[in-house]
GROMACS .gro file of C-alpha atoms in nm:
model
  324
    1UNK     CA    1   2.403  -0.903   0.343
    2UNK     CA    2   2.447  -0.568   0.560
    3UNK     CA    3   2.550  -0.702   0.874
    4UNK     CA    4   2.522  -0.385   1.120
    5UNK     CA    5   2.163  -0.200   1.116
    6UNK     CA    6   2.149   0.176   1.326
    7UNK     CA    7   1.812   0.279   1.439
    8UNK     CA    8   1.764   0.621   1.576
    9UNK     CA    9   1.516   0.845   1.719
   10UNK     CA   10   1.559   1.216   1.681
   11UNK     CA   11   1.298   1.464   1.856
   12UNK     CA   12   1.331   1.787   1.658
   13UNK     CA   13   1.177   1.993   1.892
   14UNK     CA   14   0.936   2.234   1.673
   15UNK     CA   15   1.094   2.201   1.345
   16UNK     CA   16   0.822   2.443   1.176
   17UNK     CA   17   0.882   2.748   0.906
   18UNK     CA   18   0.969   3.086   1.072
   19UNK     CA   19   0.719   3.323   1.134
   20UNK     CA   20   0.484   3.046   1.265
   21UNK     CA   21   0.297   3.060   1.591
   22UNK     CA   22   0.319   2.703   1.762
   23UNK     CA   23   0.188   2.775   2.106
   24UNK     CA   24   0.054   3.101   2.313
   25UNK     CA   25   0.391   3.105   2.534
   26UNK     CA   26   0.626   3.037   2.227
   27UNK     CA   27   0.734   3.338   1.988
   28UNK     CA   28   0.774   3.232   1.616
   29UNK     CA   29   1.113   3.143   1.475
   30UNK     CA   30   1.281   3.401   1.280
   31UNK     CA   31   1.430   3.368   0.965
   32UNK     CA   32   1.812   3.343   1.120
   33UNK     CA   33   1.677   3.123   1.396
   34UNK     CA   34   1.510   2.881   1.141
   35UNK     CA   35   1.834   2.837   0.931
   36UNK     CA   36   2.039   2.816   1.237
   37UNK     CA   37   1.855   2.500   1.337
   38UNK     CA   38   1.781   2.341   0.990
   39UNK     CA   39   2.166   2.368   0.989
   40UNK     CA   40   2.227   2.207   1.330
   41UNK     CA   41   1.966   1.943   1.237
   42UNK     CA   42   2.134   1.812   0.927
   43UNK     CA   43   2.456   1.809   1.090
   44UNK     CA   44   2.306   1.606   1.406
   45UNK     CA   45   2.128   1.401   1.131
   46UNK     CA   46   2.457   1.312   0.981
   47UNK     CA   47   2.672   1.247   1.303
   48UNK     CA   48   2.342   0.950   1.408
   49UNK     CA   49   2.465   0.808   1.027
   50UNK     CA   50   2.158   0.571   1.079
   51UNK     CA   51   1.983   0.353   0.860
   52UNK     CA   52   1.678   0.402   1.001
   53UNK     CA   53   1.567   0.735   1.198
   54UNK     CA   54   1.218   0.833   1.360
   55UNK     CA   55   1.142   1.204   1.405
   56UNK     CA   56   0.926   1.377   1.617
   57UNK     CA   57   0.781   1.745   1.679
   58UNK     CA   58   0.777   1.786   1.272
   59UNK     CA   59   0.505   2.051   1.240
   60UNK     CA   60   0.614   2.100   0.861
   61UNK     CA   61   0.750   1.831   0.655
   62UNK     CA   62   0.849   2.059   0.402
   63UNK     CA   63   1.092   2.203   0.714
   64UNK     CA   64   1.250   1.819   0.726
   65UNK     CA   65   1.289   1.793   0.377
   66UNK     CA   66   1.460   2.110   0.344
   67UNK     CA   67   1.713   1.996   0.656
   68UNK     CA   68   1.740   1.611   0.491
   69UNK     CA   69   1.871   1.859   0.178
   70UNK     CA   70   2.099   2.028   0.393
   71UNK     CA   71   2.251   1.676   0.526
   72UNK     CA   72   2.552   1.476   0.331
   73UNK     CA   73   2.396   1.159   0.403
   74UNK     CA   74   2.059   1.141   0.342
   75UNK     CA   75   1.961   1.372   0.035
   76UNK     CA   76   1.811   1.069  -0.115
   77UNK     CA   77   1.695   0.874   0.206
   78UNK     CA   78   1.318   0.777   0.185
   79UNK     CA   79   1.102   1.015   0.339
   80UNK     CA   80   0.816   0.913   0.512
   81UNK     CA   81   0.569   1.192   0.721
   82UNK     CA   82   0.231   1.325   0.675
   83UNK     CA   83   0.129   1.722   0.760
   84UNK     CA   84  -0.180   1.764   0.945
   85UNK     CA   85  -0.473   1.923   0.844
   86UNK     CA   86  -0.382   2.261   0.656
   87UNK     CA   87  -0.728   2.396   0.749
   88UNK     CA   88  -0.666   2.403   1.103
   89UNK     CA   89  -0.614   2.705   1.304
   90UNK     CA   90  -0.255   2.614   1.406
   91UNK     CA   91  -0.013   2.381   1.289
   92UNK     CA   92   0.052   2.113   1.509
   93UNK     CA   93   0.326   1.830   1.544
   94UNK     CA   94   0.365   1.554   1.365
   95UNK     CA   95   0.602   1.249   1.324
   96UNK     CA   96   0.834   1.128   0.987
   97UNK     CA   97   1.013   0.850   0.969
   98UNK     CA   98   1.355   0.846   0.735
   99UNK     CA   99   1.526   0.564   0.594
  100UNK     CA  100   1.815   0.497   0.360
  101UNK     CA  101   1.748   0.118   0.320
  102UNK     CA  102   1.407   0.063   0.086
  103UNK     CA  103   1.086   0.001   0.199
  104UNK     CA  104   0.886  -0.305   0.118
  105UNK     CA  105   0.568  -0.097   0.101
  106UNK     CA  106   0.458   0.245   0.105
  107UNK     CA  107   0.465   0.380   0.458
  108UNK     CA  108   0.144   0.486   0.640
  109UNK     CA  109   0.017   0.730   0.916
  110UNK     CA  110  -0.233   0.550   1.165
  111UNK     CA  111  -0.408   0.818   1.348
  112UNK     CA  112  -0.716   0.646   1.500
  113UNK     CA  113  -0.678   0.377   1.767
  114UNK     CA  114  -0.797   0.046   1.726
  115UNK     CA  115  -1.132  -0.084   1.735
  116UNK     CA  116  -1.228  -0.122   2.084
  117UNK     CA  117  -0.969   0.154   2.200
  118UNK     CA  118  -1.122   0.522   2.325
  119UNK     CA  119  -1.138   0.800   2.577
  120UNK     CA  120  -1.442   0.869   2.769
  121UNK     CA  121  -1.726   0.978   2.589
  122UNK     CA  122  -1.735   1.340   2.570
  123UNK     CA  123  -1.343   1.351   2.535
  124UNK     CA  124  -1.204   1.554   2.257
  125UNK     CA  125  -1.038   1.317   1.978
  126UNK     CA  126  -1.158   1.005   2.204
  127UNK     CA  127  -1.051   0.753   1.984
  128UNK     CA  128  -0.725   0.906   1.824
  129UNK     CA  129  -0.364   0.943   1.904
  130UNK     CA  130  -0.253   1.292   1.988
  131UNK     CA  131  -0.004   1.224   1.708
  132UNK     CA  132  -0.062   1.021   1.434
  133UNK     CA  133   0.191   0.692   1.441
  134UNK     CA  134   0.348   0.599   1.123
  135UNK     CA  135   0.415   0.265   0.989
  136UNK     CA  136   0.691   0.132   0.732
  137UNK     CA  137   0.814  -0.233   0.624
  138UNK     CA  138   1.143  -0.156   0.602
  139UNK     CA  139   1.388  -0.434   0.382
  140UNK     CA  140   1.689  -0.440   0.625
  141UNK     CA  141   1.814  -0.738   0.342
  142UNK     CA  142   1.716  -0.874   0.091
  143UNK     CA  143   1.583  -1.152   0.347
  144UNK     CA  144   1.469  -0.977   0.617
  145UNK     CA  145   1.187  -0.709   0.661
  146UNK     CA  146   1.128  -0.550   0.990
  147UNK     CA  147   0.807  -0.356   1.081
  148UNK     CA  148   0.934   0.015   1.210
  149UNK     CA  149   0.656   0.241   1.386
  150UNK     CA  150   0.747   0.579   1.508
  151UNK     CA  151   0.579   0.748   1.764
  152UNK     CA  152   0.482   1.038   2.023
  153UNK     CA  153   0.327   0.979   2.314
  154UNK     CA  154   0.107   1.250   2.481
  155UNK     CA  155   0.313   1.510   2.730
  156UNK     CA  156   0.291   1.563   3.110
  157UNK     CA  157   0.200   1.911   2.995
  158UNK     CA  158  -0.179   1.946   3.215
  159UNK     CA  159  -0.480   1.908   3.007
  160UNK     CA  160  -0.646   2.250   3.138
  161UNK     CA  161  -0.995   2.280   3.037
  162UNK     CA  162  -1.146   2.615   2.992
  163UNK     CA  163  -1.053   2.865   3.271
  164UNK     CA  164  -0.855   2.640   3.438
  165UNK     CA  165  -0.502   2.714   3.566
  166UNK     CA  166  -0.273   2.584   3.795
  167UNK     CA  167  -0.328   2.839   4.071
  168UNK     CA  168  -0.582   2.531   4.201
  169UNK     CA  169  -0.444   2.235   4.318
  170UNK     CA  170  -0.742   2.046   4.227
  171UNK     CA  171  -0.775   2.213   3.905
  172UNK     CA  172  -0.397   2.129   3.819
  173UNK     CA  173  -0.405   1.810   3.930
  174UNK     CA  174  -0.698   1.701   3.716
  175UNK     CA  175  -0.563   1.869   3.453
  176UNK     CA  176  -0.234   1.658   3.482
  177UNK     CA  177  -0.472   1.370   3.520
  178UNK     CA  178  -0.622   1.372   3.176
  179UNK     CA  179  -0.289   1.376   3.046
  180UNK     CA  180  -0.181   1.074   3.216
  181UNK     CA  181  -0.492   0.876   3.125
  182UNK     CA  182  -0.460   0.998   2.735
  183UNK     CA  183  -0.109   0.878   2.738
  184UNK     CA  184  -0.227   0.580   2.888
  185UNK     CA  185  -0.499   0.539   2.661
  186UNK     CA  186  -0.225   0.537   2.361
  187UNK     CA  187   0.010   0.288   2.536
  188UNK     CA  188  -0.293   0.044   2.541
  189UNK     CA  189  -0.378   0.127   2.166
  190UNK     CA  190   0.000   0.111   2.070
  191UNK     CA  191  -0.023  -0.242   2.230
  192UNK     CA  192  -0.304  -0.366   2.064
  193UNK     CA  193  -0.156  -0.196   1.724
  194UNK     CA  194   0.185  -0.399   1.782
  195UNK     CA  195   0.075  -0.730   1.867
  196UNK     CA  196  -0.177  -0.730   1.597
  197UNK     CA  197   0.067  -0.614   1.335
  198UNK     CA  198   0.332  -0.895   1.446
  199UNK     CA  199   0.045  -1.188   1.446
  200UNK     CA  200  -0.084  -1.040   1.093
  201UNK     CA  201   0.299  -1.015   0.945
  202UNK     CA  202   0.514  -1.249   1.174
  203UNK     CA  203   0.793  -1.008   1.114
  204UNK     CA  204   1.047  -0.822   1.410
  205UNK     CA  205   0.951  -0.486   1.487
  206UNK     CA  206   1.107  -0.167   1.588
  207UNK     CA  207   0.956   0.121   1.769
  208UNK     CA  208   1.114   0.467   1.798
  209UNK     CA  209   0.978   0.723   1.961
  210UNK     CA  210   0.909   0.977   2.251
  211UNK     CA  211   0.723   0.799   2.502
  212UNK     CA  212   0.678   1.119   2.738
  213UNK     CA  213   0.799   0.853   3.002
  214UNK     CA  214   1.071   0.653   3.107
  215UNK     CA  215   1.113   0.336   3.025
  216UNK     CA  216   0.991   0.152   3.346
  217UNK     CA  217   0.665   0.360   3.351
  218UNK     CA  218   0.334   0.180   3.355
  219UNK     CA  219   0.282   0.362   3.006
  220UNK     CA  220   0.563   0.234   2.855
  221UNK     CA  221   0.564  -0.115   2.992
  222UNK     CA  222   0.206  -0.149   2.841
  223UNK     CA  223   0.374  -0.068   2.525
  224UNK     CA  224   0.652  -0.349   2.584
  225UNK     CA  225   0.345  -0.564   2.687
  226UNK     CA  226   0.545  -0.660   3.027
  227UNK     CA  227   0.359  -0.954   3.131
  228UNK     CA  228   0.226  -1.081   2.823
  229UNK     CA  229   0.290  -1.397   2.644
  230UNK     CA  230   0.597  -1.372   2.487
  231UNK     CA  231   0.445  -1.358   2.138
  232UNK     CA  232   0.404  -1.017   2.030
  233UNK     CA  233   0.660  -0.910   2.340
  234UNK     CA  234   0.860  -0.590   2.307
  235UNK     CA  235   1.219  -0.491   2.513
  236UNK     CA  236   1.410  -0.157   2.562
  237UNK     CA  237   1.713  -0.215   2.357
  238UNK     CA  238   1.913   0.007   2.638
  239UNK     CA  239   1.854  -0.323   2.836
  240UNK     CA  240   1.937  -0.598   2.566
  241UNK     CA  241   2.248  -0.398   2.469
  242UNK     CA  242   2.569  -0.611   2.469
  243UNK     CA  243   2.811  -0.339   2.577
  244UNK     CA  244   2.690  -0.171   2.864
  245UNK     CA  245   2.956  -0.024   3.093
  246UNK     CA  246   2.704   0.102   3.411
  247UNK     CA  247   2.969   0.248   3.561
  248UNK     CA  248   3.043   0.500   3.284
  249UNK     CA  249   2.716   0.502   3.096
  250UNK     CA  250   2.536   0.865   3.070
  251UNK     CA  251   2.303   0.765   2.871
  252UNK     CA  252   2.003   1.036   2.928
  253UNK     CA  253   1.731   1.218   2.646
  254UNK     CA  254   1.630   1.519   2.806
  255UNK     CA  255   1.700   1.763   3.141
  256UNK     CA  256   1.432   1.924   3.300
  257UNK     CA  257   1.436   2.122   3.626
  258UNK     CA  258   1.827   1.966   3.712
  259UNK     CA  259   1.685   1.643   3.631
  260UNK     CA  260   1.815   1.370   3.368
  261UNK     CA  261   1.587   1.129   3.235
  262UNK     CA  262   1.521   0.971   2.938
  263UNK     CA  263   1.190   0.955   2.767
  264UNK     CA  264   1.305   0.868   2.402
  265UNK     CA  265   1.328   0.505   2.356
  266UNK     CA  266   1.385   0.236   2.110
  267UNK     CA  267   1.209  -0.069   2.137
  268UNK     CA  268   1.314  -0.415   1.971
  269UNK     CA  269   1.094  -0.754   1.967
  270UNK     CA  270   1.189  -1.055   2.076
  271UNK     CA  271   1.374  -1.136   1.727
  272UNK     CA  272   1.684  -0.914   1.846
  273UNK     CA  273   1.697  -1.064   2.205
  274UNK     CA  274   1.967  -1.316   2.154
  275UNK     CA  275   1.853  -1.511   2.470
  276UNK     CA  276   1.559  -1.624   2.328
  277UNK     CA  277   1.533  -1.918   2.065
  278UNK     CA  278   1.413  -1.719   1.731
  279UNK     CA  279   1.666  -1.424   1.781
  280UNK     CA  280   1.788  -1.306   1.419
  281UNK     CA  281   2.018  -1.040   1.587
  282UNK     CA  282   2.124  -0.841   1.911
  283UNK     CA  283   2.171  -0.479   1.972
  284UNK     CA  284   2.533  -0.420   1.984
  285UNK     CA  285   2.509  -0.083   2.207
  286UNK     CA  286   2.284   0.188   2.205
  287UNK     CA  287   2.446   0.539   2.213
  288UNK     CA  288   2.306   0.856   2.340
  289UNK     CA  289   2.380   1.216   2.169
  290UNK     CA  290   2.306   1.468   2.454
  291UNK     CA  291   2.605   1.681   2.464
  292UNK     CA  292   2.373   1.960   2.343
  293UNK     CA  293   2.114   1.939   2.605
  294UNK     CA  294   2.361   2.039   2.881
  295UNK     CA  295   2.519   2.300   2.688
  296UNK     CA  296   2.168   2.434   2.577
  297UNK     CA  297   2.274   2.506   2.216
  298UNK     CA  298   2.005   2.774   2.083
  299UNK     CA  299   1.937   2.623   1.779
  300UNK     CA  300   1.969   2.275   1.896
  301UNK     CA  301   1.674   2.036   2.018
  302UNK     CA  302   1.610   1.999   2.385
  303UNK     CA  303   1.616   1.622   2.335
  304UNK     CA  304   1.905   1.365   2.335
  305UNK     CA  305   1.908   1.128   2.004
  306UNK     CA  306   1.918   0.787   2.068
  307UNK     CA  307   2.121   0.551   1.816
  308UNK     CA  308   2.084   0.178   1.864
  309UNK     CA  309   2.325  -0.029   1.648
  310UNK     CA  310   2.205  -0.403   1.567
  311UNK     CA  311   2.400  -0.671   1.452
  312UNK     CA  312   2.202  -0.936   1.234
  313UNK     CA  313   2.293  -1.283   1.218
  314UNK     CA  314   2.404  -1.499   0.952
  315UNK     CA  315   2.157  -1.712   1.005
  316UNK     CA  316   1.924  -1.483   0.872
  317UNK     CA  317   2.052  -1.560   0.514
  318UNK     CA  318   1.842  -1.850   0.497
  319UNK     CA  319   1.506  -1.720   0.599
  320UNK     CA  320   1.216  -1.616   0.342
  321UNK     CA  321   1.062  -1.312   0.230
  322UNK     CA  322   0.954  -1.092   0.560
  323UNK     CA  323   1.127  -1.408   0.742
  324UNK     CA  324   1.063  -1.324   1.079
   0.00000   0.00000   0.00000
């Protein structure tokens, strides 16, 4: 049985075909820029060398497949991704999952909030994630299946109404609040989804994603289930890693306005917390691939990638299917 499993999260930053207008303030990529981005993305995927990778900001699953075709290690990997409505006026970002390990069942996109979770009446898409969540059951060994979930929560970009702008402090503040409320609602929806999944499947969980906030933000701690009963509780892999060196650690995934921060996280369930009695493995370390962020390489993502190495304990050999 493979003893070390590697999970990564990778915000690809506007991966879309050339010539496509994504945002009003962003010029479409040229053919040359697109080729350079595909080449850089493929090299970075190989550098991660992860068994399972969760992707965000995929505007075209075909573009991701083209990047995978340029890798050395992922040409035969399983790709789970769903493009948004092709009839929409513009492409919108989605998430994807790529696995070199087999899936126990086909991956699915979960676009709707669980029952009982909704934004205020009259809000657009009041009962839907801004980017549909992807769930796949990954067979990490013949005896252990892990539920892997890929997410991209609402950004902090102000949600302006028609005619609003940033010049009026009230309108700016309310636009930021609307984004926060949506991200918070998505966090609640994700907490309910993950708790239900843990109860029904009785399996370990890994959540890979861009949470658009730091690990101790209220929205992220809602997803973690901080303060809830241990069943269904999640943990930040960075906090659990066994090889932390706080004096030398340079972990971050974003550089914005001169501030280094981490909004891309890998969350793990109690089965990967070695301090708990039912642990089947532990987080060895968490690595941030972020040199390209500091160097501002033009073809690169504006996010660093996060990689978690997880070691399975020998005791998992005796577990039955799904085992956890």
